[in-house]
Amino acid sequence: MRGFLKTSVTNVHIPRVFIDRAITLSDVITLDGPKAHHLCHVLKLRNADPITIFNGCGGEFHGTVAEIKKDQLQARIERHDPVSRESQLRIILLLAILKKDPMRQALQRATELGVSEIRPIWTQHLSDGKSQSARRFEVWQSAVESASEQSGRTQVPLIAEPQSFQSALLQIQSEPIDLRLIAHLNQSPLNVSSEAVIPMASLALAIGPEGGFSETEISAAVDAEFLPFSIGARILRAETAPAALLAYLQTRFGDFSI
Ligand code: SAM
């Protein structure tokens, strides 16, 4: 499902499309592939219909359909709106790699919840084989792009190359991040009054696979200055956990508290 955003002025749904290229005013942008197919044959866009395009370089561009060919659509850019719908809290998600569909759901929800960067990690209790996940990058990229389009985001979260949990810990430890968290069962609720920098600019959150993190991984994370915590007493599925945990963190430190 690709993205729409209801405009407050006209109350119509205008399709939003992400493209990974520079855009300038009065450009004519050619869209092809699955995005153009969806716009032409599912949404049945016609000449002069409005369309919104963004490229992650700031704001979004409004234009209209200039021409439709079989599986190709051309859009004329008419106006730039410098709007941002990004959270001021930079969240880096260390996400255990899940099987294809749960991973896609986890990535979509994390994007809707405003994550800035996703670093897929191989953990001890692997949910999916390394060779399968190495081939899934396109599926993952498509999940975050369509979730950004749908949710009105003006950025698409970056997805890093999959790496071992240990190397992700080392990388995060060397970066200037205000708070490092690891979500794990049967821990205390988050108590950050002594640890956190307020207002917080950045945090890293690690979420485990279906089998959870091993105790060795939790110890390694603690050594790398991660704080283990739980939310509530229930076990969330691995694809539910990103949405619940990110909503909680955006409420405490990010733009859900505005
Ligand atoms: N049996 C596993 C275990 O013992 O950890 C359950 C793993 S759970 C399905 C997948 C991941 O979601 C966990 O590793 C954790 O990161 C996160 N998670 C699930 N429920 C949570 C909760 N209530 N609090 C914090 N994190 C949670």
Coordinates of C-alpha atoms and ligand atoms in Angstrom, one line a residue:
M1 CA 0.0 0.0 0.0
R2 CA 1.6 3.3 -1.0
G3 CA 1.0 6.6 0.7
F4 CA -1.6 9.3 0.8
L5 CA -1.9 12.4 3.0
K6 CA -5.3 14.1 3.5
T7 CA -4.8 17.8 2.9
S8 CA -6.5 20.1 5.4
V9 CA -7.5 22.6 2.6
T10 CA -9.3 20.3 0.2
N11 CA -10.0 17.2 2.3
V12 CA -8.8 15.0 -0.6
H13 CA -6.2 12.3 -0.5
I14 CA -3.2 13.3 -2.5
P15 CA -0.7 10.5 -3.3
R16 CA 2.8 11.0 -1.8
V17 CA 5.8 9.5 -3.5
F18 CA 9.4 9.3 -2.3
I19 CA 12.1 9.5 -5.0
D20 CA 15.9 9.3 -4.4
R21 CA 17.1 12.1 -6.5
A22 CA 17.4 15.9 -6.5
I23 CA 14.3 17.9 -7.3
T24 CA 14.0 21.5 -8.3
L25 CA 11.0 23.7 -9.1
S26 CA 9.4 23.2 -12.6
D27 CA 11.2 19.8 -13.0
V28 CA 9.3 17.2 -14.8
I29 CA 9.8 14.0 -12.9
T30 CA 9.4 10.6 -14.6
L31 CA 8.2 7.8 -12.3
D32 CA 8.3 4.2 -13.5
G33 CA 8.4 0.7 -11.9
P34 CA 6.1 -0.4 -9.1
K35 CA 5.4 3.1 -7.9
A36 CA 4.2 4.3 -11.3
H37 CA 2.2 1.1 -11.8
H38 CA 0.4 1.8 -8.5
L39 CA -0.3 5.4 -9.3
C40 CA -1.5 4.7 -12.9
H41 CA -3.4 1.4 -12.4
V42 CA -4.5 1.2 -8.7
L43 CA -5.0 4.9 -7.9
K44 CA -5.9 5.6 -11.6
L45 CA -4.3 9.0 -11.6
R46 CA -5.2 11.2 -14.6
N47 CA -3.6 14.2 -16.2
A48 CA -3.7 17.3 -14.0
D49 CA -4.3 15.3 -10.8
P50 CA -2.3 16.6 -7.8
I51 CA 0.7 14.6 -6.5
T52 CA 3.2 15.2 -3.7
I53 CA 6.8 14.1 -4.1
F54 CA 9.6 14.2 -1.5
N55 CA 13.3 13.2 -1.6
G56 CA 14.4 13.4 2.1
C57 CA 16.3 16.6 1.5
G58 CA 13.8 18.8 3.3
G59 CA 10.1 19.5 2.9
E60 CA 7.9 18.2 0.1
F61 CA 7.1 19.2 -3.5
H62 CA 3.6 19.7 -4.8
G63 CA 2.8 19.2 -8.5
T64 CA 0.4 17.7 -11.0
V65 CA 0.4 14.8 -13.4
A66 CA 1.7 16.0 -16.7
E67 CA 1.5 12.8 -18.8
I68 CA 0.7 9.1 -18.3
K69 CA 2.0 6.4 -20.5
K70 CA 1.5 2.6 -20.1
D71 CA 3.5 2.1 -16.9
Q72 CA 5.1 5.5 -16.6
L73 CA 3.9 8.8 -15.1
Q74 CA 5.4 12.3 -15.5
A75 CA 4.7 14.9 -12.8
R76 CA 5.4 18.6 -13.1
I77 CA 6.8 20.1 -9.9
E78 CA 5.0 23.4 -9.1
R79 CA 5.7 24.3 -5.4
H80 CA 8.0 23.5 -2.5
D81 CA 6.6 23.3 1.0
P82 CA 9.4 23.4 3.7
V83 CA 7.2 21.4 6.1
S84 CA 8.8 18.8 8.4
R85 CA 6.9 16.1 10.2
E86 CA 10.0 14.6 11.7
S87 CA 10.6 14.1 15.4
Q88 CA 13.3 16.2 16.9
L89 CA 14.4 13.1 18.8
R90 CA 16.9 11.1 16.7
I91 CA 16.2 7.4 17.4
I92 CA 18.6 4.7 16.1
L93 CA 16.9 1.3 16.3
L94 CA 19.0 -1.8 16.6
L95 CA 16.5 -4.3 15.4
A96 CA 17.0 -8.1 15.5
I97 CA 16.3 -9.5 12.0
L98 CA 13.0 -11.3 11.9
K99 CA 11.4 -13.5 9.2
K100 CA 10.2 -11.7 6.1
D101 CA 6.6 -10.6 7.0
P102 CA 7.2 -9.8 10.7
M103 CA 10.4 -7.8 9.7
R104 CA 8.4 -5.9 7.1
Q105 CA 5.7 -5.1 9.8
A106 CA 8.3 -4.1 12.3
L107 CA 10.0 -1.7 9.8
Q108 CA 6.7 -0.1 8.8
R109 CA 5.7 0.5 12.4
A110 CA 9.1 1.8 13.3
T111 CA 9.0 4.2 10.4
E112 CA 5.5 5.5 11.3
L113 CA 6.7 6.0 14.8
G114 CA 9.5 8.3 13.6
V115 CA 12.7 6.3 13.8
S116 CA 15.7 7.9 12.1
E117 CA 17.9 5.0 11.4
I118 CA 17.5 1.2 11.5
R119 CA 20.5 -1.1 12.0
P120 CA 19.4 -4.7 11.4
I121 CA 21.3 -7.1 13.8
W122 CA 22.0 -10.8 13.8
T123 CA 21.5 -12.0 17.4
Q124 CA 22.3 -15.3 19.1
H125 CA 18.6 -16.6 18.8
L126 CA 18.2 -15.9 15.1
S127 CA 14.7 -15.6 13.8
D128 CA 15.7 -15.8 10.2
G129 CA 18.7 -17.4 8.3
K130 CA 21.6 -15.1 7.5
S131 CA 21.5 -15.9 3.8
Q132 CA 17.8 -15.2 3.5
S133 CA 18.0 -11.9 5.3
A134 CA 21.0 -10.7 3.2
R135 CA 18.6 -10.9 0.1
R136 CA 15.8 -8.9 1.8
F137 CA 17.2 -5.4 1.5
E138 CA 14.9 -4.4 -1.3
V139 CA 11.8 -5.6 0.7
W140 CA 13.0 -3.7 3.7
Q141 CA 13.7 -0.5 1.7
S142 CA 10.3 -0.7 0.1
A143 CA 8.6 -1.1 3.5
V144 CA 10.2 2.0 5.0
E145 CA 9.6 4.1 1.8
S146 CA 5.9 3.2 1.6
A147 CA 5.5 3.8 5.4
S148 CA 7.2 7.3 5.0
E149 CA 4.9 8.1 2.0
Q150 CA 1.8 7.0 3.9
S151 CA 2.6 8.6 7.2
G152 CA 3.5 12.0 5.7
R153 CA 7.1 11.8 6.8
T154 CA 9.6 14.0 4.9
Q155 CA 12.5 11.7 5.6
V156 CA 12.9 8.0 4.9
P157 CA 14.8 6.2 7.7
L158 CA 18.2 4.9 6.7
I159 CA 18.6 1.1 6.8
A160 CA 22.2 0.0 7.5
E161 CA 23.8 -3.2 6.3
P162 CA 23.0 -6.2 8.6
Q163 CA 25.7 -6.7 11.2
S164 CA 26.3 -8.7 14.3
F165 CA 24.9 -7.5 17.6
Q166 CA 28.4 -7.2 19.0
S167 CA 29.6 -4.9 16.2
A168 CA 26.4 -2.8 16.4
L169 CA 27.1 -2.3 20.2
L170 CA 30.7 -1.2 19.5
Q171 CA 29.6 1.2 16.8
I172 CA 26.9 2.8 19.0
Q173 CA 29.3 3.0 21.9
S174 CA 31.6 5.2 19.8
E175 CA 28.8 7.6 18.8
P176 CA 27.7 10.7 20.8
I177 CA 24.2 9.4 21.8
D178 CA 22.4 10.7 24.9
L179 CA 20.8 7.4 26.0
R180 CA 21.3 3.8 25.0
L181 CA 18.5 1.4 25.8
I182 CA 17.9 -2.4 25.4
A183 CA 14.4 -3.7 25.7
H184 CA 14.2 -7.0 27.6
L185 CA 11.7 -8.9 29.7
N186 CA 11.5 -8.8 33.5
Q187 CA 13.6 -5.6 33.9
S188 CA 12.7 -2.5 35.9
P189 CA 10.7 0.2 34.2
L190 CA 12.7 2.9 32.6
N191 CA 14.1 5.3 35.2
V192 CA 16.2 7.9 33.4
S193 CA 16.3 10.8 35.8
S194 CA 19.9 10.2 36.7
E195 CA 21.1 8.9 33.3
A196 CA 19.5 11.1 30.8
V197 CA 20.3 14.4 29.2
I198 CA 17.1 16.5 29.1
P199 CA 16.0 17.6 26.6
M200 CA 17.2 14.5 24.8
A201 CA 18.5 14.8 21.2
S202 CA 19.3 11.2 20.4
L203 CA 18.8 7.7 21.7
A204 CA 19.6 4.1 20.6
L205 CA 17.1 1.3 21.3
A206 CA 17.9 -2.4 20.9
I207 CA 15.0 -4.8 20.3
G208 CA 15.4 -8.6 20.3
P209 CA 14.1 -11.4 18.1
E210 CA 11.3 -13.9 18.9
G211 CA 13.6 -15.9 21.1
G212 CA 14.7 -12.7 22.9
F213 CA 18.3 -11.6 23.8
S214 CA 20.5 -14.1 25.5
E215 CA 21.9 -13.2 28.9
T216 CA 25.4 -12.9 27.3
E217 CA 24.0 -10.3 24.9
I218 CA 22.4 -8.4 27.7
S219 CA 25.7 -8.4 29.7
A220 CA 27.6 -7.2 26.5
A221 CA 25.0 -4.4 26.1
V222 CA 25.4 -3.3 29.7
D223 CA 29.2 -3.2 29.2
A224 CA 28.5 -1.0 26.2
E225 CA 26.5 1.4 28.4
F226 CA 23.0 0.2 27.4
L227 CA 20.3 0.3 30.1
P228 CA 18.0 -2.7 30.1
F229 CA 14.3 -1.9 30.7
S230 CA 10.8 -3.4 30.3
I231 CA 7.4 -1.9 29.6
G232 CA 4.6 -3.5 31.5
A233 CA 4.3 -7.2 32.4
R234 CA 3.3 -8.7 29.1
I235 CA 5.5 -10.2 26.4
L236 CA 5.1 -8.3 23.1
R237 CA 5.7 -10.1 19.8
A238 CA 8.9 -9.1 18.1
E239 CA 6.9 -7.3 15.4
T240 CA 4.7 -5.5 18.0
A241 CA 7.6 -4.4 20.2
P242 CA 9.0 -1.6 18.0
A243 CA 5.6 0.1 17.8
A244 CA 4.9 -0.1 21.5
L245 CA 8.4 0.8 22.6
L246 CA 8.8 3.7 20.2
A247 CA 5.4 5.1 21.0
Y248 CA 6.4 5.0 24.7
L249 CA 9.8 6.7 24.0
Q250 CA 8.3 9.4 21.7
T251 CA 5.8 10.1 24.5
R252 CA 8.5 10.5 27.1
F253 CA 11.2 12.2 25.2
G254 CA 10.1 12.9 21.6
D255 CA 7.3 14.6 19.7
F256 CA 4.3 12.7 21.2
S257 CA 4.7 14.9 24.2
I258 CA 4.1 18.1 22.3
Ligands
SAM1 N1 10.9 -15.2 25.0 C1 11.5 -14.0 24.6 C2 12.4 -13.5 25.8 O1 12.4 -14.2 26.8 O2 13.0 -12.4 25.7 C3 10.5 -13.0 24.2 C4 11.1 -12.1 23.2 S1 9.9 -10.9 22.6 C5 8.9 -11.8 21.6 C6 10.9 -10.0 21.4 C7 11.6 -8.7 21.9 O3 10.6 -7.7 22.1 C8 12.3 -8.8 23.2 O4 13.7 -9.4 23.0 C9 12.4 -7.4 23.7 O5 13.4 -6.7 23.1 C10 11.0 -6.9 23.2 N2 9.9 -6.9 24.2 C11 8.8 -7.7 24.2 N3 8.0 -7.4 25.2 C12 8.7 -6.5 26.0 C13 8.4 -5.8 27.2 N4 7.2 -6.0 27.9 N5 9.2 -4.9 27.6 C14 10.4 -4.7 27.0 N6 10.7 -5.3 25.8 C15 9.9 -6.2 25.3

